[in-house]
Tab-separated table of C-alpha atoms in Angstrom:
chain	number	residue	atom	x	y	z
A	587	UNK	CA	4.501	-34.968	-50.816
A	588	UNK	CA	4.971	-31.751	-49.551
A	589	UNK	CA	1.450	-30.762	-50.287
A	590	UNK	CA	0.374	-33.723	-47.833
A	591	UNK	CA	2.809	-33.206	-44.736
A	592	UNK	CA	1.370	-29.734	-44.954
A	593	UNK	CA	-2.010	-30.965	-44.761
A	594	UNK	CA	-0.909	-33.192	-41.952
A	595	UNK	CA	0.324	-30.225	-39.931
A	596	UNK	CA	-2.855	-28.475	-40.328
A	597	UNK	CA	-4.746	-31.030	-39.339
A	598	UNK	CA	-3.369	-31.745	-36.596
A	599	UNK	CA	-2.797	-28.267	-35.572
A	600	UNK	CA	-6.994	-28.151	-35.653
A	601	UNK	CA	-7.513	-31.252	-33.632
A	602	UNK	CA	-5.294	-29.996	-31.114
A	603	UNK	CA	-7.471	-26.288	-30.897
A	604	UNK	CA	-10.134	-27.922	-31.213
A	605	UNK	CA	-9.325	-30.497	-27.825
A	606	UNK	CA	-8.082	-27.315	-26.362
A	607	UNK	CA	-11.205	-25.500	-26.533
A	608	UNK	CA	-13.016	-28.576	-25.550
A	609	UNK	CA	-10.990	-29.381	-22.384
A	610	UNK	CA	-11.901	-25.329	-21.682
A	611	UNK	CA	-15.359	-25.593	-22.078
A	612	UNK	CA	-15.369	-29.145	-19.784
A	613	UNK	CA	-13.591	-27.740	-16.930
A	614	UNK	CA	-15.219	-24.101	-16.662
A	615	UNK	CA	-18.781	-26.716	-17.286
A	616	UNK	CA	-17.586	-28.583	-14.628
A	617	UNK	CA	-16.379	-25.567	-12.085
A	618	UNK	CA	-20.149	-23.896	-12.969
A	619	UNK	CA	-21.854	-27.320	-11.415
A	620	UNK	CA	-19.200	-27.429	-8.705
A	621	UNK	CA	-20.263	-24.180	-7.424
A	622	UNK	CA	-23.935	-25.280	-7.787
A	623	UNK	CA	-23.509	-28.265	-5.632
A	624	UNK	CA	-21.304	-26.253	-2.743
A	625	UNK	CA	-24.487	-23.202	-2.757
A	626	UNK	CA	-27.148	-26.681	-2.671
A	627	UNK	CA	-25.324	-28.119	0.356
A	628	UNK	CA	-24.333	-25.503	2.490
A	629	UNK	CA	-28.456	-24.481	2.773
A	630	UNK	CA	-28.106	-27.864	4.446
A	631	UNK	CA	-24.933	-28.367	6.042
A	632	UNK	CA	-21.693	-26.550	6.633
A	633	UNK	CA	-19.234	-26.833	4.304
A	634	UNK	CA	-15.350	-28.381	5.276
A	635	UNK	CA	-12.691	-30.380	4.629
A	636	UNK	CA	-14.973	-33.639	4.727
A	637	UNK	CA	-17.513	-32.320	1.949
A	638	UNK	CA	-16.907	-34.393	-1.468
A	639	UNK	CA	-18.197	-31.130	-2.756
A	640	UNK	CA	-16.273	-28.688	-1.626
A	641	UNK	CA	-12.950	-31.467	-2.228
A	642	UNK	CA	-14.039	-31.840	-5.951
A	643	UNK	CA	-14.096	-28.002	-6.636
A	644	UNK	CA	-11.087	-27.839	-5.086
A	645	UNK	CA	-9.780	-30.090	-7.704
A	646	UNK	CA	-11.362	-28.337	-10.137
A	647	UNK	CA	-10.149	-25.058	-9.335
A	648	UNK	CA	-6.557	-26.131	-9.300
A	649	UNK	CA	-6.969	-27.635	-12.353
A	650	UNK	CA	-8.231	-24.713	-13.852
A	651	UNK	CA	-5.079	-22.539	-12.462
A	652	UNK	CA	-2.707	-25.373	-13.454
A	653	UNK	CA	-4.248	-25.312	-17.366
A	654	UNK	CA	-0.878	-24.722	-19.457
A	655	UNK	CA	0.986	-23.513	-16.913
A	656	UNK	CA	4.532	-22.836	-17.859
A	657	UNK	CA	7.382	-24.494	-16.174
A	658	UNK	CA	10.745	-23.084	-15.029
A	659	UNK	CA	13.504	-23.076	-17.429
A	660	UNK	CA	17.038	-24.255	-15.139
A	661	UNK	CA	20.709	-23.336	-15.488
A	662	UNK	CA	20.839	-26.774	-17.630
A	663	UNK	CA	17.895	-25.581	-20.364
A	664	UNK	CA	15.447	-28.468	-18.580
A	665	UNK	CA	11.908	-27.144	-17.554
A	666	UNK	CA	10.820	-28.140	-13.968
A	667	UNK	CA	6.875	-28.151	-12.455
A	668	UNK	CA	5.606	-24.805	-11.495
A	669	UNK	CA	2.492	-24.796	-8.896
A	670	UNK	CA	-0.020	-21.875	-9.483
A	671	UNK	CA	0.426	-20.597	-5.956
A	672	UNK	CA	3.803	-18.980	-7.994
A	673	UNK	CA	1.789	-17.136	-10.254
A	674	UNK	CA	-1.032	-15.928	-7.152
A	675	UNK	CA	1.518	-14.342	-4.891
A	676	UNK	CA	3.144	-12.402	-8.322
A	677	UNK	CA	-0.305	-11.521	-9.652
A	678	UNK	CA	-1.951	-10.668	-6.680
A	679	UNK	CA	0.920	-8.550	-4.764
A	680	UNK	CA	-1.410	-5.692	-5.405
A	681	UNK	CA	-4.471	-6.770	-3.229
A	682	UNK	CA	-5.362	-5.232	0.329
A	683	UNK	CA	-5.087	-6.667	2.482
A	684	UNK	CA	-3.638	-9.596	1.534
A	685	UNK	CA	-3.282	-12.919	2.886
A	686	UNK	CA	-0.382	-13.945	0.877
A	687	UNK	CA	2.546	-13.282	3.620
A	688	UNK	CA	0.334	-14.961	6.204
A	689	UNK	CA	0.378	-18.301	3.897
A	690	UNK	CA	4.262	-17.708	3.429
A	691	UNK	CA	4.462	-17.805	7.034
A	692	UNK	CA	2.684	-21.124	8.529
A	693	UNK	CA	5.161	-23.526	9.763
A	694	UNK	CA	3.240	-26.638	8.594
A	695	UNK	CA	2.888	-25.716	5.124
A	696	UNK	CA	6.194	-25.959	2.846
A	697	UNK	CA	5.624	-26.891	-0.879
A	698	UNK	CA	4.128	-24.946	-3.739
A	699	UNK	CA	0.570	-27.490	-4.023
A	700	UNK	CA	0.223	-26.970	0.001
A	701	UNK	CA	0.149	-23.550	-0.433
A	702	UNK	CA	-1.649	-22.950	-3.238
A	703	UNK	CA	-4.541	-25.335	-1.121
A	704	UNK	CA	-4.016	-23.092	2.108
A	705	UNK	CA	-4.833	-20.160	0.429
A	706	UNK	CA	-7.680	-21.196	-1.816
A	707	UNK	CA	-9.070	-22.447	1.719
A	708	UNK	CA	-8.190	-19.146	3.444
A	709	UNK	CA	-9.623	-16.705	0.938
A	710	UNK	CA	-12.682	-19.315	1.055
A	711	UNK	CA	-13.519	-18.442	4.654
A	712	UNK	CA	-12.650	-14.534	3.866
A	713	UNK	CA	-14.752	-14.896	0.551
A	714	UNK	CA	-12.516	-13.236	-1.589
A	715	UNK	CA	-11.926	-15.706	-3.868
A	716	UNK	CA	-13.388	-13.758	-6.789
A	717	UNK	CA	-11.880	-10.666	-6.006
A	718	UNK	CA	-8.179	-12.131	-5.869
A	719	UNK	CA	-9.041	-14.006	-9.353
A	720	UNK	CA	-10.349	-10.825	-10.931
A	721	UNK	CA	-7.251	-9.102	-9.512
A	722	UNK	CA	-5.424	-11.768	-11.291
A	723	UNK	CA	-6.709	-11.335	-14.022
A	724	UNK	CA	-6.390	-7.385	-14.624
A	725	UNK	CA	-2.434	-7.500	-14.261
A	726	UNK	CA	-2.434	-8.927	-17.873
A	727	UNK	CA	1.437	-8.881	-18.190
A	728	UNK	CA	1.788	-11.145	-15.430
A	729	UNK	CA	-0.611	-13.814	-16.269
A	730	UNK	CA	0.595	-14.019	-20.142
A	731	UNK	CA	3.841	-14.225	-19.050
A	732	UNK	CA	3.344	-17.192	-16.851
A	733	UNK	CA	0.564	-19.076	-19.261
A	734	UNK	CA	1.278	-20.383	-22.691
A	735	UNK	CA	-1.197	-19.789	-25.156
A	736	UNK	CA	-4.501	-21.871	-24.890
A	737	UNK	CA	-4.915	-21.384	-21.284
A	738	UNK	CA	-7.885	-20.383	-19.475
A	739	UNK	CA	-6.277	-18.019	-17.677
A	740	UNK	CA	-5.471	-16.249	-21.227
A	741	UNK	CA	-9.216	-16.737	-22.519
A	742	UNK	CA	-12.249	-14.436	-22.541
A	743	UNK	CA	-13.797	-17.649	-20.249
A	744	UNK	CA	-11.341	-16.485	-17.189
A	745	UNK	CA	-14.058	-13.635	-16.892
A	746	UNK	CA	-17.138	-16.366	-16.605
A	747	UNK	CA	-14.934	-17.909	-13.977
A	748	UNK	CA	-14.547	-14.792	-12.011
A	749	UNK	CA	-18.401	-14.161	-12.361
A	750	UNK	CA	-18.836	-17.813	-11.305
A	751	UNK	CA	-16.923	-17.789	-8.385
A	752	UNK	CA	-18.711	-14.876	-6.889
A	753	UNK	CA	-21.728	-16.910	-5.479
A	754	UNK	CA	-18.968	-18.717	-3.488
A	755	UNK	CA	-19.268	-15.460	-1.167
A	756	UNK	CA	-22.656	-16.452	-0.029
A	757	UNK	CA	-21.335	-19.714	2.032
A	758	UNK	CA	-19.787	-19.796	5.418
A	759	UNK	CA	-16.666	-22.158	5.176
A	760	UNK	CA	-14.886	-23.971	8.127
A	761	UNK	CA	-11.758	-25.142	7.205
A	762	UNK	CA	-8.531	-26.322	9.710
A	763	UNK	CA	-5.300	-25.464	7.649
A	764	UNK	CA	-3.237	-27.998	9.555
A	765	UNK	CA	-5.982	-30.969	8.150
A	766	UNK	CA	-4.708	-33.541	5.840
A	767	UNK	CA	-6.454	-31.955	2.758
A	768	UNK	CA	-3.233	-29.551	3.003
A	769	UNK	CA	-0.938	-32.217	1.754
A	770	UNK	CA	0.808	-31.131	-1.511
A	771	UNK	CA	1.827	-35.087	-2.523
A	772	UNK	CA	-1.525	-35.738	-3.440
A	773	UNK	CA	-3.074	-35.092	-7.027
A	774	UNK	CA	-5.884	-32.771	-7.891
A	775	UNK	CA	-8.051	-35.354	-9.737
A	776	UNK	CA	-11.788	-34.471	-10.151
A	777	UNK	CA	-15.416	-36.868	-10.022
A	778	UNK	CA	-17.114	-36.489	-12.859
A	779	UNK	CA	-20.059	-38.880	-11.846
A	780	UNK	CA	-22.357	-36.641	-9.551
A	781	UNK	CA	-22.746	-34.099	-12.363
A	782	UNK	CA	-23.418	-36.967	-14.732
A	783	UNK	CA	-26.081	-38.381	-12.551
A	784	UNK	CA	-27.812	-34.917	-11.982
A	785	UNK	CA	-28.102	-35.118	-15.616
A	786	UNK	CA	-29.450	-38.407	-15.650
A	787	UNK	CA	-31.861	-37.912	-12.927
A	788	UNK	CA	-33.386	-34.304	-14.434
A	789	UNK	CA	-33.630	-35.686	-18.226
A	790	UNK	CA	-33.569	-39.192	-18.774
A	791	UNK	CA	-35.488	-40.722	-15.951
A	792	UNK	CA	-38.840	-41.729	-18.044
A	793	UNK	CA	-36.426	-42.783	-20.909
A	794	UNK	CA	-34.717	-45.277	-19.214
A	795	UNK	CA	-37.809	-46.750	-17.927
A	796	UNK	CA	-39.551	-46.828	-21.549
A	797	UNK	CA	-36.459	-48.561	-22.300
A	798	UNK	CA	-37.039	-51.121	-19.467
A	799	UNK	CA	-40.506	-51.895	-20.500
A	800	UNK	CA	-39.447	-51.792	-23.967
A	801	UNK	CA	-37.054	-54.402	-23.344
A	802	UNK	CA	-39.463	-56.744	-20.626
A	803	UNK	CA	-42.322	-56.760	-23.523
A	804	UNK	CA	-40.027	-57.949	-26.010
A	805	UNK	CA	-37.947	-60.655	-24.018
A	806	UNK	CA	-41.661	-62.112	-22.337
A	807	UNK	CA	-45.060	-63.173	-24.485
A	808	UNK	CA	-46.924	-59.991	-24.864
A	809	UNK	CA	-50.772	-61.364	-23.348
A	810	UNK	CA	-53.469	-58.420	-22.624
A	811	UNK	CA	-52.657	-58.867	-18.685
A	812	UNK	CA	-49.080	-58.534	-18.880
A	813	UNK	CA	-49.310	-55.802	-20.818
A	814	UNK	CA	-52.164	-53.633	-18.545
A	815	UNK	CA	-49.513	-54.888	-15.778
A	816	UNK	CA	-46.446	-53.109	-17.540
A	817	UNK	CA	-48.679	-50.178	-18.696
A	818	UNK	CA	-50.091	-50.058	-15.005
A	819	UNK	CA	-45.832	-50.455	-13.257
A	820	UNK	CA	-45.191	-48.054	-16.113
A	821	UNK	CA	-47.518	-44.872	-15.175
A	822	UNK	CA	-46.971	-45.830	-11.157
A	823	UNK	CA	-42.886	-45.545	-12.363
A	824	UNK	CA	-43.131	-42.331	-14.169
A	825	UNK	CA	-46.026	-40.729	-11.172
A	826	UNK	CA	-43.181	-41.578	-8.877
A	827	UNK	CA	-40.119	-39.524	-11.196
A	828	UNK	CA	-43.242	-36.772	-10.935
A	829	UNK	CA	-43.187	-37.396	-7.348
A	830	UNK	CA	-39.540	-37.143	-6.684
A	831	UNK	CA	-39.047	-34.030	-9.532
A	832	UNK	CA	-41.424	-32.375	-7.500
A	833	UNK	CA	-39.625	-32.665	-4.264
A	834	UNK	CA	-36.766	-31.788	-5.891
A	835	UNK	CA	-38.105	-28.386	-6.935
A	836	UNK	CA	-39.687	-28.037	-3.562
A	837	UNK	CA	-36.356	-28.157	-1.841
A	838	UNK	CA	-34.835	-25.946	-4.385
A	839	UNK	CA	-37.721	-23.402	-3.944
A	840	UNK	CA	-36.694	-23.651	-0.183
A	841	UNK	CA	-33.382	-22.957	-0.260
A	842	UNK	CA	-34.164	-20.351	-2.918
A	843	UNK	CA	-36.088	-18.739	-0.369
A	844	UNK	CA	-33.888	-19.182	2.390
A	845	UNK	CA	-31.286	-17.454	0.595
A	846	UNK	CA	-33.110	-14.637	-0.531
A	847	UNK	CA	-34.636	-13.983	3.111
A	848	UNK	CA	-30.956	-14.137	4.314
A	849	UNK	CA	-29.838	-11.532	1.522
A	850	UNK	CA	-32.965	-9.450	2.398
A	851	UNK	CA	-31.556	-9.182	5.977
A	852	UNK	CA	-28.314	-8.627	4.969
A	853	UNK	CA	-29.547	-6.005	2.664
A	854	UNK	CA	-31.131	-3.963	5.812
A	855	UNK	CA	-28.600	-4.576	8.132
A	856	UNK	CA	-26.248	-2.844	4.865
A	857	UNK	CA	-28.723	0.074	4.634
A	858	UNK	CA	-29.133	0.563	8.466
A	859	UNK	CA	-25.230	0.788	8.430
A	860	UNK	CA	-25.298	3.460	5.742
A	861	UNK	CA	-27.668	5.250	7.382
A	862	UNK	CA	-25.420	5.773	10.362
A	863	UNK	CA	-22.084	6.334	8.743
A	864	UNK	CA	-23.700	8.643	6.203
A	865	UNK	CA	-23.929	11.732	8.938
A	866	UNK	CA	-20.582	10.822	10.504
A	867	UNK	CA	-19.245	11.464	6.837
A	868	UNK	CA	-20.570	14.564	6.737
A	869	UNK	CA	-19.672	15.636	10.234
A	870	UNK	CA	-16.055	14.483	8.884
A	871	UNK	CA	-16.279	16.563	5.877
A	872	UNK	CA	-17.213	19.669	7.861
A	873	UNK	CA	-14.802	19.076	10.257
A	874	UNK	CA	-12.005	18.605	7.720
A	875	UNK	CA	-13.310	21.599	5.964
A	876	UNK	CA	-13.377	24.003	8.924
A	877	UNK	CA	-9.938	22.640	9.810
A	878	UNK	CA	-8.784	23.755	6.438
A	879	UNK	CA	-9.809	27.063	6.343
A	880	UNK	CA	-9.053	27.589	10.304
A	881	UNK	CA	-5.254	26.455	8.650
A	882	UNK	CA	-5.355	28.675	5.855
A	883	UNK	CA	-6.314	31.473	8.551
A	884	UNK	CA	-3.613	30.811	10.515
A	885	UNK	CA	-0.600	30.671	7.854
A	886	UNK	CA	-1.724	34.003	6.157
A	887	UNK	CA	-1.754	35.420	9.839
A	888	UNK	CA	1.936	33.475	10.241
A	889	UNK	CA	2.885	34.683	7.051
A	890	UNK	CA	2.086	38.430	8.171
A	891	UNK	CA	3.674	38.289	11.259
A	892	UNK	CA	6.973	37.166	9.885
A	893	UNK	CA	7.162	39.892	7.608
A	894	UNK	CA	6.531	42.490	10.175
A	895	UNK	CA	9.218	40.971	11.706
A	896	UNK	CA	11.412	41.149	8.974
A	897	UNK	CA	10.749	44.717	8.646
A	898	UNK	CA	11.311	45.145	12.281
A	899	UNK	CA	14.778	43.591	11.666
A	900	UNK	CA	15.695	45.636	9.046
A	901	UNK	CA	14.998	48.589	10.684
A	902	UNK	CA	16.639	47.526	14.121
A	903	UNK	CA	19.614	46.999	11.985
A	904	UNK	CA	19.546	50.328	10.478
A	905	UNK	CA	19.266	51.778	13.918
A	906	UNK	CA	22.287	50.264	15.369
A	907	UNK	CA	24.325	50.900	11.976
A	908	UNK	CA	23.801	54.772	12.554
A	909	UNK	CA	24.731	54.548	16.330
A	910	UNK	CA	27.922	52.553	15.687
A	911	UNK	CA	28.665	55.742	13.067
A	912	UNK	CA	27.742	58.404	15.912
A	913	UNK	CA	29.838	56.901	18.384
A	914	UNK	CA	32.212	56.053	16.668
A	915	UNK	CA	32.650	59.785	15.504
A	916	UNK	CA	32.049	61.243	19.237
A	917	UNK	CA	34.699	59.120	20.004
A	918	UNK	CA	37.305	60.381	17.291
A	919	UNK	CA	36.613	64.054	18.114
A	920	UNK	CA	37.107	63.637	21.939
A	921	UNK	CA	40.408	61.707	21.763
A	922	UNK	CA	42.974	64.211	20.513
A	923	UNK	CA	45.747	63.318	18.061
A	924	UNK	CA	49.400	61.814	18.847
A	925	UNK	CA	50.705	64.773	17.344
A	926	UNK	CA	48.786	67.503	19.787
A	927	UNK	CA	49.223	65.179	22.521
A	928	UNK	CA	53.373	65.346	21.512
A	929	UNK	CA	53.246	68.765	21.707
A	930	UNK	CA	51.439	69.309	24.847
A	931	UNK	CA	54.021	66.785	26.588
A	932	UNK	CA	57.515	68.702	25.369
A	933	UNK	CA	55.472	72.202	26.781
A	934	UNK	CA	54.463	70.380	29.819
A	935	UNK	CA	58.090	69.559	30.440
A	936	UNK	CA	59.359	72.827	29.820
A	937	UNK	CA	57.027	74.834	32.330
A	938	UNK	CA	58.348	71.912	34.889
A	939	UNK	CA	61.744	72.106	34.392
A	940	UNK	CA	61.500	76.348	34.710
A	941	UNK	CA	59.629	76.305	37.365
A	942	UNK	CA	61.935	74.307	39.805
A	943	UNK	CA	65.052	76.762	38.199
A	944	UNK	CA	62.961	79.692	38.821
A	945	UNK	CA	63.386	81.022	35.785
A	946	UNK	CA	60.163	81.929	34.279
A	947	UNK	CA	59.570	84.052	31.693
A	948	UNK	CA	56.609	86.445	31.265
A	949	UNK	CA	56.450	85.920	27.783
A	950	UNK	CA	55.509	82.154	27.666
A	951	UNK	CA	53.074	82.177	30.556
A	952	UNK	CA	49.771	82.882	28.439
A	953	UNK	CA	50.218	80.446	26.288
A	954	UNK	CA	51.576	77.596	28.773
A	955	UNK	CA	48.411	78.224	31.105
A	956	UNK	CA	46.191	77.295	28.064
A	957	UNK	CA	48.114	74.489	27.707
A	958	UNK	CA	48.271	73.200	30.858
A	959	UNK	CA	44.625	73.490	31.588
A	960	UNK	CA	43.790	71.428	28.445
A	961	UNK	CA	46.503	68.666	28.941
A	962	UNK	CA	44.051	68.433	32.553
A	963	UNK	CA	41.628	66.475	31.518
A	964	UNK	CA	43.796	63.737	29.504
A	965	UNK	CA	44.903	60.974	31.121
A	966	UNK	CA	48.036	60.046	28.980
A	967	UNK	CA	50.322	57.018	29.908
A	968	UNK	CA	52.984	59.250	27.808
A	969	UNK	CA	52.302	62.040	29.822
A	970	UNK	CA	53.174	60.355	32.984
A	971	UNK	CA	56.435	58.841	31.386
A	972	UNK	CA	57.433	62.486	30.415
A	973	UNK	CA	56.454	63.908	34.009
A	974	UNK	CA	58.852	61.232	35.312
A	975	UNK	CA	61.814	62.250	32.748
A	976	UNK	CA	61.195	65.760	33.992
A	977	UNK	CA	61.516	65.190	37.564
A	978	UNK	CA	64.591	63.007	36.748
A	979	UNK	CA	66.197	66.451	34.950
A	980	UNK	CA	64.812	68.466	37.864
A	981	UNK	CA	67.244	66.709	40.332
A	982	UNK	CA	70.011	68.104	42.011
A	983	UNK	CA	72.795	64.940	41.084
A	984	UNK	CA	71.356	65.166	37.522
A	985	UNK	CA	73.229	67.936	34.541
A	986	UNK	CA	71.184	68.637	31.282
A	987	UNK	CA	72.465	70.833	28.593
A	988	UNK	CA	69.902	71.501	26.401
A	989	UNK	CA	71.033	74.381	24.008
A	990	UNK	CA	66.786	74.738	23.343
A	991	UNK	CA	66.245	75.215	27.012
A	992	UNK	CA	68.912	77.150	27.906
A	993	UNK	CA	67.789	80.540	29.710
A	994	UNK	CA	68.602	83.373	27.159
C-alpha cells in the first residue's frame, strides 16, 4: 500500500514537470512568433495600441513575467496577488537611466497590472526592453527570491527570451500611456489562432485540398470526366497555393531587404559618428594628460615653496629669540639695582642736608661728587620722594636729631 501511494506521488510529481516544461516551451514558442508578427507588420504599418499584434505580445509577455510568481505572505499567514511590475522596479534598480521613477510618478496610472503595462510600453518606444530583462536577469538573488521553482524566469529559456526580445529594437512604437490598453482590471489572455493559421497556411495547404478531393470522389460516381474535372480544379488549386507561397516569400524578401538597407544606413551613419568622436577622444586624452602633468608641476613647485617657507619661519623665529635675549640683557645691565639705587639716595640726602648747614667736610667730597654725577642720569620716583624728605629736614620750623648725621 505504501509501495503504491509512493508510486502515486511520483507520478504525479512527473506529470506536473512534465506540464511545467510544456507550458515553458508553449509560451517562449508563442513569444518567438509574437515577435515575428510585430517585425512583419511594422515593415507595413506602425505599430500601437490598436495592433492585435502588438496587444497579443503584450499578453504574452506578461504572462511570461507572471509564470509562478510568488505572492505576498500577510500579517494573517494568507498569500495575496503580486504583479511583476514588483519584481521590475527591485530587479532593475540598477539600470541607467531608468524609467522606473517616471512610471511611479504618472497620475493616471495606480495599480500594480497598469504599471507593469506602462512600462513595458515605455521601454518599447525607448527599445530597451531586452536590456532591462537581461538586467533582470543577472541580479540572480532577486529573481529566485521572487519566483518559485519552475518559472521561466528561473530557467536557462529566460536567456532565449532576452535574445528574442532584442529584434523588438528594430521597430518604432507609438504608444499614448493615458489609452485604455493601460487599464489594470483587464486580464492578459493571449490568441492562439493567428500562429495556428500561419502553420496551416505554410504546411498543410495541398493536404487539405487532397483531402477535399479525396472526400468529393468518394461521396459522387467516379466517371472519366469528373475525374479529369477534379484532377484539372485540383492542379489549378495547388498552382494557386504556388501562387500565393510565392507572394508570400516575395513580400518577405522585401521587407528582408528593407530592413537590411535600413541597418546598412544605420550602420554608416554609426561609423560616420565614430569617425568624428574618435579625434575629439584623443584631443580629450591629451588634454587630460597635459592637465595632469601641468598639476603634478605645479604641486611639486607648491610643495617646494612651502618648505622654503618653513625654513624661512624657523629661522625668523630664531632671529627674534636671540634679540628678545640681547635686549633683554642690555636692559638688565643699564637699570641699576634697588640696592645701589638705596645707597645713592641716603648719600644724596646727606650732601643736601650739609650743604644748606654749611657744614661740609673735605673728606667726603670725592666720593659724593662721583656719586652725584652717576645718580644724574637716573630718573628715580624714589629719588624724588627722598629729595622731598630732605628739603622737609632742611627747613627752618623742622628739628632732626640724627646721632649718624650729627657734625663731629
Amino acid at each position: 500500500m505504501a509501495s503504491r501511494s509512493l508510486g502515486l506521488h511520483v507520478a504525479r510529481k512527473q506529470d506536473a514537470a512534465r506540464s511545467g516544461a510544456v507550458e515553458r516551451r508553449n509560451l517562449l514558442t508563442v513569444c518567438r512568433f509574437s515577435v515575428k508578427t510585430l517585425l512583419d507588420r511594422s515593415c507595413l504599418d506602425t505599430i500601437d495600441d490598436s495592433s492585435p499584434e502588438f496587444t497579443n505580445f503584450v499578453s504574452i509577455l506578461e504572462q511570461i513575467l507572471s509564470h509562478r510568481l510568488k505572492g505576498q505572505t500577510t500579517w494573517f499567514g494568507y498569500e495575496t496577488h503580486r504583479s511583476f511590475w514588483d519584481y521590475v522596479k527591485a530587479a532593475c534598480s540598477k539600470v541607467s537611466p531608468s524609467c522606473i521613477h517616471s512610471i511611479e510618478s504618472m497620475e493616471n496610472v495606480r495599480s500594480s497590472r497598469a504599471k507593469g503595462r506602462a512600462w513595458i510600453r515605455l521601454v518599447l518606444m525607448e527599445k530597451r526592453l531586452s536590456e532591462y530583462i537581461s538586467s533582470a536577469l543577472r541580479d540572480f538573488k532577486t529573481t529566485r527570491r521572487w519566483y518559485e521553482d519552475g518559472a521561466i524566469m528561473l530557467g536557462e529559456e529566460a536567456g532565449l527570451l532576452a535574445d528574442t526580445l532584442i529584434g523588438l529594437n528594430t521597430i518604432d512604437f507609438s504608444f499614448c500611456l493615458k489609452g485604455e490598453g493601460l487599464n489594470g482590471s483587464c486580464p492578459a489572455v493571449i490568441d492562439y489562432t493567428p500562429y495556428l493559421k500561419s502553420i496551416q497556411r505554410e504546411n498543410s495547404i495541398s493536404s487539405d485540398e487532397e483531402l477535399r478531393t479525396l472526400g468529393s470522389s468518394g461521396s459522387e460516381n467516379t466517371t472519366p470526366e469528373k475525374m479529369a474535372a477534379s484532377t484539372a480544379e485540383a492542379i489549378l488549386t495547388e498552382q494557386s497555393s504556388w501562387v500565393c507561397r510565392c507572394k508570400l516569400l516575395e513580400q518577405k524578401y522585401r521587407m528582408a531587404l528593407e530592413q537590411k538597407c535600413y541597418l546598412e544606413e544605420m550602420v554608416r551613419l554609426r561609423e560616420a559618428q565614430l569617425s568624428q568622436v574618435i579625434p575629439q577622444n584623443k584631443a580629450l586624452q591629451q588634454r587630460l594628460t597635459d592637465t595632469h602633468l601641468s598639476h603634478t608641476l605645479e604641486k611639486e613647485q607648491l610643495e617646494y615653496i612651502v618648505l622654503e617657507l618653513q625654513d624661512q619661519l624657523i629661522v625668523l623665529k630664531n632671529h627674534d629669540l636671540r634679540s628678545r635675549q640681547e635686549l633683554t640683557a642690555h636692559l638688565t645691565n643699564q637699570w641699576p639695582s634697588p640696592s645701589a639705587m638705596d645707597t645713592n639716595a641716603v648719600v644724596l640726602d646727606t650732601m643736601l642736608y650739609r650743604n644748606r648747614v654749611g657744614q661740609w667736610e673735605e673728606y667726603d667730597t670725592p666720593s659724593l661728587i662721583g656719586l652725584c654725577g652717576s645718580l644724574q642720569s637716573v630718573a628715580s620716583n624714589k629719588s624724588l620722594a627722598s629729595q622731598k624728605s630732605s628739603e622737609c629736614l632742611a627747613s627752618p620750623t623742622t628739628e632732626m636729631t640724627s646721632p649718624d648725621l650729627t657734625p663731629s
